[in-house]
mmCIF file of C-alpha atoms in Angstrom:
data_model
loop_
_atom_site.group_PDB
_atom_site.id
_atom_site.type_symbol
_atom_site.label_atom_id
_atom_site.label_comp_id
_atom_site.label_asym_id
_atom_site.label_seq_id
_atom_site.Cartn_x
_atom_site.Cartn_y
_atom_site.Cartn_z
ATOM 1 C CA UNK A 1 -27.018 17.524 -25.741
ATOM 2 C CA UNK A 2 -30.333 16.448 -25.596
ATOM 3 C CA UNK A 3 -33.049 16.339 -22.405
ATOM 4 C CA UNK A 4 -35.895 14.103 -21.006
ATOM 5 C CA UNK A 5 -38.514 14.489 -18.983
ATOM 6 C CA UNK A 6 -37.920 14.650 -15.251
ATOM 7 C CA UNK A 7 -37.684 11.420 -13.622
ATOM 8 C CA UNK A 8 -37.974 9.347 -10.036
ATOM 9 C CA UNK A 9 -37.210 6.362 -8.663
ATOM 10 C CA UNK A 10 -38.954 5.793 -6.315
ATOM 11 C CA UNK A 11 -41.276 2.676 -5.192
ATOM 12 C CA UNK A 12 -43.643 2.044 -2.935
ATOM 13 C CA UNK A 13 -43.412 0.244 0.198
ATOM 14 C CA UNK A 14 -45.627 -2.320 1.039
ATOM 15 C CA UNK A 15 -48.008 -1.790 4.160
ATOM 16 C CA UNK A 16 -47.430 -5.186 5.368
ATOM 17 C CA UNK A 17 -43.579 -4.684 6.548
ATOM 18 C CA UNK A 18 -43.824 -3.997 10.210
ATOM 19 C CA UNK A 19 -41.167 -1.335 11.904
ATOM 20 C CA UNK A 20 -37.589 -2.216 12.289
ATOM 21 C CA UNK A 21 -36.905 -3.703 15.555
ATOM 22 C CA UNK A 22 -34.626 -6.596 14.460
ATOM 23 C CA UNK A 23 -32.417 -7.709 11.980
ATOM 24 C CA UNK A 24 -34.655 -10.596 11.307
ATOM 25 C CA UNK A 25 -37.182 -8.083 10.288
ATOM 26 C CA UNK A 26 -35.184 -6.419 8.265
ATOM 27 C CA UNK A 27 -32.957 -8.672 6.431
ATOM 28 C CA UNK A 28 -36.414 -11.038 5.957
ATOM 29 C CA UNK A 29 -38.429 -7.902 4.135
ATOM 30 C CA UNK A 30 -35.308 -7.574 1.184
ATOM 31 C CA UNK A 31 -34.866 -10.872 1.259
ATOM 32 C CA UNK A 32 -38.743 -11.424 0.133
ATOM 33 C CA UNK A 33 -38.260 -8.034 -2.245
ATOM 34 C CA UNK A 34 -39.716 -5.785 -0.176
ATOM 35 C CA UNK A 35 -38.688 -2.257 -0.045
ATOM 36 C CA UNK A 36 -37.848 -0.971 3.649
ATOM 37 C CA UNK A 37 -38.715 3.172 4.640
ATOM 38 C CA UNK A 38 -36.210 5.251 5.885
ATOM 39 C CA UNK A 39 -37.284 4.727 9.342
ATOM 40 C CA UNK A 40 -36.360 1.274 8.503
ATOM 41 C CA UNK A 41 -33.169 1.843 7.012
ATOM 42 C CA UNK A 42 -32.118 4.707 9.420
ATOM 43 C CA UNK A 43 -32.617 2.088 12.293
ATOM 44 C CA UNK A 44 -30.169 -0.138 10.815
ATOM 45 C CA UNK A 45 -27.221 2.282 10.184
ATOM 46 C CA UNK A 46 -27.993 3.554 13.827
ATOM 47 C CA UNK A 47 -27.315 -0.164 14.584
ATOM 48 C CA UNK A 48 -23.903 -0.167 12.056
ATOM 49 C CA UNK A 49 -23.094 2.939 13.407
ATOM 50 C CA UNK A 50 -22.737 2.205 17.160
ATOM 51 C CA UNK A 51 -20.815 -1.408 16.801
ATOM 52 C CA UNK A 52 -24.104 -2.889 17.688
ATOM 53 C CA UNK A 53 -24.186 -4.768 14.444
ATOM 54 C CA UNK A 54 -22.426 -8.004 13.974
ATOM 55 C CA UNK A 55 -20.461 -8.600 10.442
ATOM 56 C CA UNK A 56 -22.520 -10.806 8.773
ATOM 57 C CA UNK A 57 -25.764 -8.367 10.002
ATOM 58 C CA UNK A 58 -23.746 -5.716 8.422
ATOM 59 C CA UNK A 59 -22.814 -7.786 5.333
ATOM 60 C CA UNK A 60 -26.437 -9.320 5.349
ATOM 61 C CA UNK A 61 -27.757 -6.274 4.958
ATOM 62 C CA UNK A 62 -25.904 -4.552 2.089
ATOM 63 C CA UNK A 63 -25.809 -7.213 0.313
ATOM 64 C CA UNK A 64 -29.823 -7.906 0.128
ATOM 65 C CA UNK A 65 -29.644 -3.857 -0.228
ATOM 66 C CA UNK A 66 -27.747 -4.387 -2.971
ATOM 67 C CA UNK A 67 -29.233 -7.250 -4.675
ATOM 68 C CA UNK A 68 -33.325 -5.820 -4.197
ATOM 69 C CA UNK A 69 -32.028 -2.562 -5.439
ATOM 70 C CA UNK A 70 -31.957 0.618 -3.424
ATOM 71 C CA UNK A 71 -34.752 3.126 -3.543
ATOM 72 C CA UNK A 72 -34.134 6.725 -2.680
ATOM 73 C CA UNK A 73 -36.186 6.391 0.129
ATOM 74 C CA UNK A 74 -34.040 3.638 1.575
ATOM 75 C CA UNK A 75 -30.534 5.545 0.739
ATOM 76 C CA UNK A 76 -32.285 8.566 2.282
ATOM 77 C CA UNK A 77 -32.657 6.988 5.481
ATOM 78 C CA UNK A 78 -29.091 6.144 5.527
ATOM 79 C CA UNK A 79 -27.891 9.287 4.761
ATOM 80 C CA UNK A 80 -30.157 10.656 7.987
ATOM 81 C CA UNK A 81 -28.676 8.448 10.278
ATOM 82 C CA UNK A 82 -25.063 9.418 9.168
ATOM 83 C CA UNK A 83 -25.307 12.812 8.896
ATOM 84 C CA UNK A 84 -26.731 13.404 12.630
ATOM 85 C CA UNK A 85 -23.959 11.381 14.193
ATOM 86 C CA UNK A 86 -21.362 13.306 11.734
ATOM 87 C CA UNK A 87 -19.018 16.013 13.505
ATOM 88 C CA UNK A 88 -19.758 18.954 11.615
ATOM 89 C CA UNK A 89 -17.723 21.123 9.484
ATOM 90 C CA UNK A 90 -18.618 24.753 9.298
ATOM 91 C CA UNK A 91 -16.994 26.589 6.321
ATOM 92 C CA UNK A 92 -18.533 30.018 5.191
ATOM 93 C CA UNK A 93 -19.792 31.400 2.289
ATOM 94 C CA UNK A 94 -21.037 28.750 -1.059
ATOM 95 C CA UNK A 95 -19.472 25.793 -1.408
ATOM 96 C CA UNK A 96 -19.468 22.302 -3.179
ATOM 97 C CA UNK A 97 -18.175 18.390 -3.433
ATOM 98 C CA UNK A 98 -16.799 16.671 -6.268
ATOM 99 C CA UNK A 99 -17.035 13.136 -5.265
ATOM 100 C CA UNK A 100 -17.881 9.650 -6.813
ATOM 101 C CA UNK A 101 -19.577 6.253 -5.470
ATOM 102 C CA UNK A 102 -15.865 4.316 -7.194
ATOM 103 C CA UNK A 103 -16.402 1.066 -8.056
ATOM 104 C CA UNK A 104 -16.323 1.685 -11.755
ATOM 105 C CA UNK A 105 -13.492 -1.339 -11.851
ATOM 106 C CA UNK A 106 -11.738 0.770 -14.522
ATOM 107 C CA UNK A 107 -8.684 1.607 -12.344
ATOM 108 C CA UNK A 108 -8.817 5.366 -13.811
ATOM 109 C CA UNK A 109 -7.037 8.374 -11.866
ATOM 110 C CA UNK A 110 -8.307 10.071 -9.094
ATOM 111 C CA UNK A 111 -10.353 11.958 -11.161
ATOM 112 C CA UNK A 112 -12.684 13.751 -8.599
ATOM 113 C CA UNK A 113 -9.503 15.223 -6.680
ATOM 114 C CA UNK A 114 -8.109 16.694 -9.225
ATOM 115 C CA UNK A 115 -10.605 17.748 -10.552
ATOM 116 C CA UNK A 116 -11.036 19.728 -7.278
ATOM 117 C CA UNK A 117 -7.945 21.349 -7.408
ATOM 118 C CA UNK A 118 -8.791 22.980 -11.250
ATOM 119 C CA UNK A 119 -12.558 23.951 -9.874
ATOM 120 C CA UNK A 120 -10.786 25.636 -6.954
ATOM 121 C CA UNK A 121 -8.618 27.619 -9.305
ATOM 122 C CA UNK A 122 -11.476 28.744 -11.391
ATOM 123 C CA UNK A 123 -13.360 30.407 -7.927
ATOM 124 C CA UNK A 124 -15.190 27.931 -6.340
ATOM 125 C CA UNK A 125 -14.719 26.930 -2.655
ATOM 126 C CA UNK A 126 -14.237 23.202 -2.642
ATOM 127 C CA UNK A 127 -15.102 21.229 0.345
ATOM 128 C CA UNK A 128 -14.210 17.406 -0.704
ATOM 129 C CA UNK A 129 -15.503 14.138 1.181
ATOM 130 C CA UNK A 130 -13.592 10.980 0.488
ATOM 131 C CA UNK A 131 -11.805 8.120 1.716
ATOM 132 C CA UNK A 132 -9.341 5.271 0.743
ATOM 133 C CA UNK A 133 -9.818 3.243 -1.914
ATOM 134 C CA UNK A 134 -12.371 0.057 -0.230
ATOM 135 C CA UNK A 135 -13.044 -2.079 -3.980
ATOM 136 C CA UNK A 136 -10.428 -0.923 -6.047
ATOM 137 C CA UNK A 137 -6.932 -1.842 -6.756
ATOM 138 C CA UNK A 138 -5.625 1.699 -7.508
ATOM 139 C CA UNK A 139 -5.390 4.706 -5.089
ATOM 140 C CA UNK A 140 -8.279 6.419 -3.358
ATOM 141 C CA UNK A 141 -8.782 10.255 -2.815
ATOM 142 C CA UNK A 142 -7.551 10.283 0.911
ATOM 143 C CA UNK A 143 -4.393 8.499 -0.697
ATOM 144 C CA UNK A 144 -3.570 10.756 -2.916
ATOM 145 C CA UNK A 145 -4.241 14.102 -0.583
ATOM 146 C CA UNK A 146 -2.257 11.591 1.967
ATOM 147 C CA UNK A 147 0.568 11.499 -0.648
ATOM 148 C CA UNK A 148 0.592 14.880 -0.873
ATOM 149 C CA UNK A 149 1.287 15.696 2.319
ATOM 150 C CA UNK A 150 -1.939 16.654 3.574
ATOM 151 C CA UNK A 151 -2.615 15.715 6.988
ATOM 152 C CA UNK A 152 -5.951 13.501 7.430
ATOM 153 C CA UNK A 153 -6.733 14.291 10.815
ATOM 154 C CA UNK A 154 -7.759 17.351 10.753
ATOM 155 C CA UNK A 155 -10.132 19.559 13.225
ATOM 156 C CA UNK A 156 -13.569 20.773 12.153
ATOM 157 C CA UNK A 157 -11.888 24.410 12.889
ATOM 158 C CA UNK A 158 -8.688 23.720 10.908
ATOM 159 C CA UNK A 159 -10.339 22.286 7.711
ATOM 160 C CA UNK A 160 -12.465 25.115 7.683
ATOM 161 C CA UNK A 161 -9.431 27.563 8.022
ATOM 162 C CA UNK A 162 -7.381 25.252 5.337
ATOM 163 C CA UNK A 163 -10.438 26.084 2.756
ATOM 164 C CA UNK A 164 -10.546 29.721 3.459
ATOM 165 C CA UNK A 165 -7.610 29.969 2.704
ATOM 166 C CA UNK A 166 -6.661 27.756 -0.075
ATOM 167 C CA UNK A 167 -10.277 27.803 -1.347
ATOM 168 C CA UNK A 168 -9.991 23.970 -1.394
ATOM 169 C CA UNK A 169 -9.854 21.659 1.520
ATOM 170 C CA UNK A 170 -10.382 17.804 2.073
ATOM 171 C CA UNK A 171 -12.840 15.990 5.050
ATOM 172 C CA UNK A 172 -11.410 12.068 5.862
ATOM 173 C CA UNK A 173 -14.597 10.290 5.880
ATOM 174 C CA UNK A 174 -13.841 8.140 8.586
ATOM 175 C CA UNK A 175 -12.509 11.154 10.580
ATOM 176 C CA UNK A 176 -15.510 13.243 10.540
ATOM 177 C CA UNK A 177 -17.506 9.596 10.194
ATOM 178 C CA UNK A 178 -16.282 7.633 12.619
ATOM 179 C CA UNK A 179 -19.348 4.767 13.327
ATOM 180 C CA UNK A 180 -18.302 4.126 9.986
ATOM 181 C CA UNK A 181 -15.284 2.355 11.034
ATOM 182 C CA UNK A 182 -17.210 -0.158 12.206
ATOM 183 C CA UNK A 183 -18.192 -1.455 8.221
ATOM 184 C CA UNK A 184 -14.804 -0.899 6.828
ATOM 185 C CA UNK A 185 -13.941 -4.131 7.620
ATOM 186 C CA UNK A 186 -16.930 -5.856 6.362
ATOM 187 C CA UNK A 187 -16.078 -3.476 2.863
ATOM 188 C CA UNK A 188 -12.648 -4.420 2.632
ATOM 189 C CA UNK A 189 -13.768 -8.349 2.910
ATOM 190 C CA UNK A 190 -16.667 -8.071 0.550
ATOM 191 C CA UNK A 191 -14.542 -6.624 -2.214
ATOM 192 C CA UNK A 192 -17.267 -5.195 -4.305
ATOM 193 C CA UNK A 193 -19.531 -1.875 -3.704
ATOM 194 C CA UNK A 194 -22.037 -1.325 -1.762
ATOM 195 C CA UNK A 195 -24.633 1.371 -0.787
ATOM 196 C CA UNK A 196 -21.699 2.467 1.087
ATOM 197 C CA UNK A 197 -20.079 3.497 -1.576
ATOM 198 C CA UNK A 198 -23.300 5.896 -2.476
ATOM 199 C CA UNK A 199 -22.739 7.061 0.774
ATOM 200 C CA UNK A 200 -20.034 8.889 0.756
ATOM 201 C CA UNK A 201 -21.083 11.630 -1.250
ATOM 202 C CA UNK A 202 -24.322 12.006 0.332
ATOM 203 C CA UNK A 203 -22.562 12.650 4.049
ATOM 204 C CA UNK A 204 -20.420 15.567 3.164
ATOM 205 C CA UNK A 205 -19.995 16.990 7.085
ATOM 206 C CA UNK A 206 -19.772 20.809 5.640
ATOM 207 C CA UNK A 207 -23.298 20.270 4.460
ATOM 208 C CA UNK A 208 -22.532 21.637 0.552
ATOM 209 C CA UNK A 209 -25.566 23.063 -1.386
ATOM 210 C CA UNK A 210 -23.551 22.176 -4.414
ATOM 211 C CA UNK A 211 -22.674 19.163 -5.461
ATOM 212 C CA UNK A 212 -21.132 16.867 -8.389
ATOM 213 C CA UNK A 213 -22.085 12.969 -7.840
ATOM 214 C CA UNK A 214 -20.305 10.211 -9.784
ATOM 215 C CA UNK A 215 -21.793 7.169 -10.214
ATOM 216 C CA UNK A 216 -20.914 3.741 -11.347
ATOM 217 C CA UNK A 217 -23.741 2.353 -12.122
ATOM 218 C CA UNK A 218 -26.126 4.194 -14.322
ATOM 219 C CA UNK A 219 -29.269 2.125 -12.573
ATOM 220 C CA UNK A 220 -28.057 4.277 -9.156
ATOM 221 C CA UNK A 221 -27.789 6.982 -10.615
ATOM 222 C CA UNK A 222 -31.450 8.581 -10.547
ATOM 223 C CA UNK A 223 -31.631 7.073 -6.500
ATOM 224 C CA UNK A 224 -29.038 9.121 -5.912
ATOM 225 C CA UNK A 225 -30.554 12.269 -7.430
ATOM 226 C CA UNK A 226 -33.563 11.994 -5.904
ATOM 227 C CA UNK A 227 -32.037 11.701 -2.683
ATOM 228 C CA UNK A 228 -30.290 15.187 -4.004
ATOM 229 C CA UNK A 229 -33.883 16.519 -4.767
ATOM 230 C CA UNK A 230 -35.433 15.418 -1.749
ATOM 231 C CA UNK A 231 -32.402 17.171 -0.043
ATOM 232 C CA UNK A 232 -33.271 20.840 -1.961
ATOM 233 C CA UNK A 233 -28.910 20.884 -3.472
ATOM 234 C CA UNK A 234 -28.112 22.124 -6.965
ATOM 235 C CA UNK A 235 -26.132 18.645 -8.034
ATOM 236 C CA UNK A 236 -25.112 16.988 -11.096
ATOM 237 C CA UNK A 237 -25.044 12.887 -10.831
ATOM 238 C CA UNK A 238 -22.953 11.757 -13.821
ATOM 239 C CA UNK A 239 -21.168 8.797 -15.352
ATOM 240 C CA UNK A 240 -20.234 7.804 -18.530
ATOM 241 C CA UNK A 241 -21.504 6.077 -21.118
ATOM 242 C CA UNK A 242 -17.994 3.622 -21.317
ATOM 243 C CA UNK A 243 -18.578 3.010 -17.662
ATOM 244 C CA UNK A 244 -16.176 5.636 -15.980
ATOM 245 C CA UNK A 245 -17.850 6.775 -12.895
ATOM 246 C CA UNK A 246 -17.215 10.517 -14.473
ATOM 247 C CA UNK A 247 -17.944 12.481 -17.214
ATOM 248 C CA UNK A 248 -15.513 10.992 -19.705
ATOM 249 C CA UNK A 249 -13.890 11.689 -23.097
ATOM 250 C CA UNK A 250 -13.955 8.710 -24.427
ATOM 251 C CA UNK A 251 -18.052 8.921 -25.561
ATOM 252 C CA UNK A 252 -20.906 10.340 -24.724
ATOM 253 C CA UNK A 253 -21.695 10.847 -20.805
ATOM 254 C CA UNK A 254 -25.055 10.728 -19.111
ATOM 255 C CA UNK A 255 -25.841 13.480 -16.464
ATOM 256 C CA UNK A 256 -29.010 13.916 -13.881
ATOM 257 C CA UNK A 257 -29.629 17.552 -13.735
ATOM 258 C CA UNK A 258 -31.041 18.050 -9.838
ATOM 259 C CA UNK A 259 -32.221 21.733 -9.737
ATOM 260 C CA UNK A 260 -35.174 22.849 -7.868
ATOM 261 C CA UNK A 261 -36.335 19.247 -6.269
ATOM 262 C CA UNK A 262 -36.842 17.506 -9.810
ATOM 263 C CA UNK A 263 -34.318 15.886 -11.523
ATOM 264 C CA UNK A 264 -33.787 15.755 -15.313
ATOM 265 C CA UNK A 265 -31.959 13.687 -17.289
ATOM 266 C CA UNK A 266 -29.570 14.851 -20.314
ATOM 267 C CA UNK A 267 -26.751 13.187 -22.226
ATOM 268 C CA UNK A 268 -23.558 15.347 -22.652
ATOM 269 C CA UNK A 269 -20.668 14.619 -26.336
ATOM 270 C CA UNK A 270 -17.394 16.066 -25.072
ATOM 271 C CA UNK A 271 -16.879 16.835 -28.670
ATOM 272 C CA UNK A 272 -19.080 19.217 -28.648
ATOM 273 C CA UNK A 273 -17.262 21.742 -25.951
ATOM 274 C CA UNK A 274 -14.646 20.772 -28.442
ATOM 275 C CA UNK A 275 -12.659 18.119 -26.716
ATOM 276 C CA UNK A 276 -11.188 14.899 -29.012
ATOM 277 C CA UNK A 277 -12.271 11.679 -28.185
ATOM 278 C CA UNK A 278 -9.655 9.890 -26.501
ATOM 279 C CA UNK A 279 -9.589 6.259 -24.948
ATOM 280 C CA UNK A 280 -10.235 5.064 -21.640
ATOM 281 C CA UNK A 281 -6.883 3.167 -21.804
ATOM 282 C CA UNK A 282 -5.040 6.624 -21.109
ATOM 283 C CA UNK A 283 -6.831 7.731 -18.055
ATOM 284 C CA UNK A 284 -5.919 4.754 -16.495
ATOM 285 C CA UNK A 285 -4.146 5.238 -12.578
ATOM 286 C CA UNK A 286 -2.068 3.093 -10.237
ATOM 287 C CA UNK A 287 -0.960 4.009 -6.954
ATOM 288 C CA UNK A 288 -0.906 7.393 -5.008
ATOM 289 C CA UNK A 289 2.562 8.302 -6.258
ATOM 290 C CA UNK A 290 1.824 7.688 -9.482
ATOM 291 C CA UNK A 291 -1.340 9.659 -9.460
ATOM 292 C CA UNK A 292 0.354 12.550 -7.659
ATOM 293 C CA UNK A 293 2.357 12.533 -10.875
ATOM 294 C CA UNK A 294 -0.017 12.586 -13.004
ATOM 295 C CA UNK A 295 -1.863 15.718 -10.894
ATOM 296 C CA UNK A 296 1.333 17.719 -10.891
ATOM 297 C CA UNK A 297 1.741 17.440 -15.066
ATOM 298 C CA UNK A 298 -1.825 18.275 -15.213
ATOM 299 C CA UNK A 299 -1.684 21.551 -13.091
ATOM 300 C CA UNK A 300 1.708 22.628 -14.596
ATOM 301 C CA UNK A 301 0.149 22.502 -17.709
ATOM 302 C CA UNK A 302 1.298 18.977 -19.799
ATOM 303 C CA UNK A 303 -1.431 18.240 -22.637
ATOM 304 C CA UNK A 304 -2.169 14.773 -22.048
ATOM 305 C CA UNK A 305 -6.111 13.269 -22.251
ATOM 306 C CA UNK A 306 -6.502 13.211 -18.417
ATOM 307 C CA UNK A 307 -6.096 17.403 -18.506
ATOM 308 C CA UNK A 308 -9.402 17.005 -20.698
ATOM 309 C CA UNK A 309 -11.223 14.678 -18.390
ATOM 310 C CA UNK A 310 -9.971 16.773 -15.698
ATOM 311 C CA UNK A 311 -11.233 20.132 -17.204
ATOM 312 C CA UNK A 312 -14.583 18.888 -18.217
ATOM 313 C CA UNK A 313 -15.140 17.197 -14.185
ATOM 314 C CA UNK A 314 -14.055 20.544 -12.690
ATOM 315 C CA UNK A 315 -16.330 22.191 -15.098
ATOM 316 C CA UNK A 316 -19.238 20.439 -13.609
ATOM 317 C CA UNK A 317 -18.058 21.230 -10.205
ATOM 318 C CA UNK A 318 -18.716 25.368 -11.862
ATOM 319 C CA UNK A 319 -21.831 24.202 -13.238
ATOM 320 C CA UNK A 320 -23.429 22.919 -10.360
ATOM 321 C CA UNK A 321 -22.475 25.601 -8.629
ATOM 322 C CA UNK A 322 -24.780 27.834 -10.672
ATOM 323 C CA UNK A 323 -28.023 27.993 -9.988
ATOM 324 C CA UNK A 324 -29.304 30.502 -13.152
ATOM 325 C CA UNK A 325 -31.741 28.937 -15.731
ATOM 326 C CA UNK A 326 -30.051 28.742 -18.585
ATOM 327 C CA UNK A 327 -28.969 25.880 -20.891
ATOM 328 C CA UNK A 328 -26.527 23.024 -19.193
ATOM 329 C CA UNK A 329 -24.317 23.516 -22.709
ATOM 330 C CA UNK A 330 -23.356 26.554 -22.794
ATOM 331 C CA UNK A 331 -23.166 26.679 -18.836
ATOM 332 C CA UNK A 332 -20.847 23.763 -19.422
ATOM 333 C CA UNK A 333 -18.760 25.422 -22.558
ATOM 334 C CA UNK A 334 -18.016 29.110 -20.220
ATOM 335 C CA UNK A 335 -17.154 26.752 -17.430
ATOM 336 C CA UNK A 336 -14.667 24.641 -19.152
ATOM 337 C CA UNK A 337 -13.365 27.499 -21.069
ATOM 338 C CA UNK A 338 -12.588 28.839 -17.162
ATOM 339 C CA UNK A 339 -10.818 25.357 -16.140
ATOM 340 C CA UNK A 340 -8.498 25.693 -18.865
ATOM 341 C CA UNK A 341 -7.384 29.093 -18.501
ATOM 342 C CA UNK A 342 -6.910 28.272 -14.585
ATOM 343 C CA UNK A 343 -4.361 25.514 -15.535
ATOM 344 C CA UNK A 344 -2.416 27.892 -18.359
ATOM 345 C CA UNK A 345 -2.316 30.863 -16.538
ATOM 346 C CA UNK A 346 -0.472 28.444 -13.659
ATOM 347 C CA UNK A 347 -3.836 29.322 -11.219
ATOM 348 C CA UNK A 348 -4.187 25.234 -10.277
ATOM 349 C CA UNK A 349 -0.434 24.761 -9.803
ATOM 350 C CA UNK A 350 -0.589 27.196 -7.286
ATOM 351 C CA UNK A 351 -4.007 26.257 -5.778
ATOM 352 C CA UNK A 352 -2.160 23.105 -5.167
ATOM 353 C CA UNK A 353 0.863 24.433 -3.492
ATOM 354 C CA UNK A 354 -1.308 26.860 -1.397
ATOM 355 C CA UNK A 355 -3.479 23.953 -0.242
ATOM 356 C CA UNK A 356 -0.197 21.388 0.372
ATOM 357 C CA UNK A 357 1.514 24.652 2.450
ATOM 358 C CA UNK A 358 -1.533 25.856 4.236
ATOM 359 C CA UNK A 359 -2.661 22.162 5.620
ATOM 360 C CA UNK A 360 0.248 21.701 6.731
ATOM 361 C CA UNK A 361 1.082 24.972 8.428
ATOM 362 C CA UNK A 362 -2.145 25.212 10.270
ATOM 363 C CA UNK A 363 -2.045 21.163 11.466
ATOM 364 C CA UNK A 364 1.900 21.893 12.847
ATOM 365 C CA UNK A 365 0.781 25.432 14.587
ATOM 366 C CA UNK A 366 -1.766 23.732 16.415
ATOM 367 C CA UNK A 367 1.166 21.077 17.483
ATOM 368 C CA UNK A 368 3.159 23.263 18.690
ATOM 369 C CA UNK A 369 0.167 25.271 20.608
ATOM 370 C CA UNK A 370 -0.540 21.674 22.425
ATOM 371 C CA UNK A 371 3.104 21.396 23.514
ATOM 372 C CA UNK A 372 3.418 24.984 24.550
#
């Protein structure tokens, strides 16, 4: 593993754009290549937001976004605007996300979720953000934990009960996010990603200081650590060198180390926490029941290459989570080392079951105490 100097991503904005009060103004300023501020940026998801925005504004707008290139500045606004119409979730004590941006187009398993499950295990309180799958053919996160028998709706109070608990619990996007049902549509007909799909992780409702961050595309990946920076969490933005939007055992992987407000960069070889190199072929998903399958072999134990890729996510998740200054590798190798044992000594299979049983025994209690 080697490191680079610290790095940002930012640019600056031009004097000459004028303050959003229009969609004119701001779809003309990216359409000319002009980076917006977050005022600018956090006026037009206030517009999304509220179903003031018409579909081609909306689709206008990412798109240009999308084709400029997003600064951190821009995302940051975003994120501002989100987050202070989000319904909050309050869950005590230290907690963090595993969650990716998708659009990788590799159709690979839900990584992230389970994932989650195997960090959970291993002692850290999980509090994962997600949603269905918006630019991808194979199942999201909220389809899977759907799958499973999760409920989706749940109440600030009872996902915060559900992760005490079961140390792991799961926040619907659109349920804790809900001016955000206003772009699915314009997602679902675009068919490719978006800064929405940066989003997501960014707009985690329980607030986590800790945080693991996918990404697709390597040239978002430093935006969205500096929004991280800017935003004072201990993070790890990764993706892999063959394009999975995750650390990955097929090659080398590329990770943004976000401690302290700077950001470094450092390249991770799985074969040297001792995993084989596998290919990408075999980490390949379909839909939820398929991937619910492959997330009950994993946690019973089965030796396959997704356990690997699944161990070395959730040992990021452990990584992040720890704040002391000492080097990423061997933070990474006592973390992995912890993953592993949590899926032999049959820690994540029950993890799982505890999560499946308590979800749905506090969501039916709270039935029956409405019908009472």
């Amino acid at each position: 593993m080697s490191s680079a100097t610290s790095t940002t991503a930012r640019r600056d904005t031009p004097d000459s754009i004028p303050g959003a009060s229009s969609w004119t103004i701001v779809l003309s300023a990216l359409l000319g290549g002009a980076d917006l501020t977050s005022a600018q940026t956090a006026w037009a998801m206030n517009e999304i937001i509220s179903g003031a925005a018409a579909p081609a504004q909306m689709a206008g707008f990412v798109t240009a976004l999308r084709a400029k290139g997003e600064t951190p500045a821009e995302v940051a606004g975003l994120v501002t605007a989100l987050r202070a119409n989000a319904t909050a979730v309050a869950v005590s004590g230290a907690t963090v996300d595993i969650a990716g941006t998708g659009g990788d187009g590799t159709g690979a398993v839900n990584v992230s979720t389970m994932a989650a499950v195997v960090a959970a295990a291993a002692g850290v309180t999980v509090v994962k953000h997600g949603g269905r799958s918006a630019s991808s053919s194979t199942a999201g996160a909220a389809d899977l934990v759907e799958y499973l028998g999760i409920p989706l709706d749940l109440t600030p109070r009872q996902a915060a009960r559900i992760a005490a608990e079961a140390g792991i619990t799961f926040l619907f996007a659109p349920r804790f996010n809900t001016g955000l049902r206003h772009a699915s549509p314009v997602r679902r007909d675009l068919g490719v990603p978006t800064v929405f799909n940066l989003l997501g992780p960014l707009i985690n409702p329980a607030d986590p200081r800790h945080q693991v961050v996918s990404v697709a595309h390597s040239q978002m990946a430093p935006v969205v650590a500096g929004v991280l920076a800017a935003d004072g969490r201990s993070a790890l933005v990764v993706r892999g060198d063959d394009g999975l939007d995750k650390l990955t055992t097929s090659t080398t992987s590329q990770i943004w180390s976000v401690r302290g407000g700077t950001v470094t960069a450092t390249r991770l070889d799985p074969q040297d926490l001792g995993f084989a190199r596998t290919q990408s072929a075999a980490l390949r998903g379909g839909s939820a029941a398929e991937n619910a399958g492959v997330l009950r072999s994993v946690v019973s134990g089965e030796r396959n290459p997704v356990r690997d890729v699944v161990i070395l996510n959730a040992a990021a998740a452990l990584v992040a989570s720890d704040e002391r200054d000492t080097p990423l590798l061997d933070q990474f190798a006592a973390a992995a080392a912890l993953c592993a044992d949590a899926i032999d000594t049959g820690a994540a299979k029950t993890t799982l079951t505890r999560w499946i049983t308590a979800s749905r025994r506090i969501t039916r209690s709270a039935e029956i105490a409405e019908t009472a």
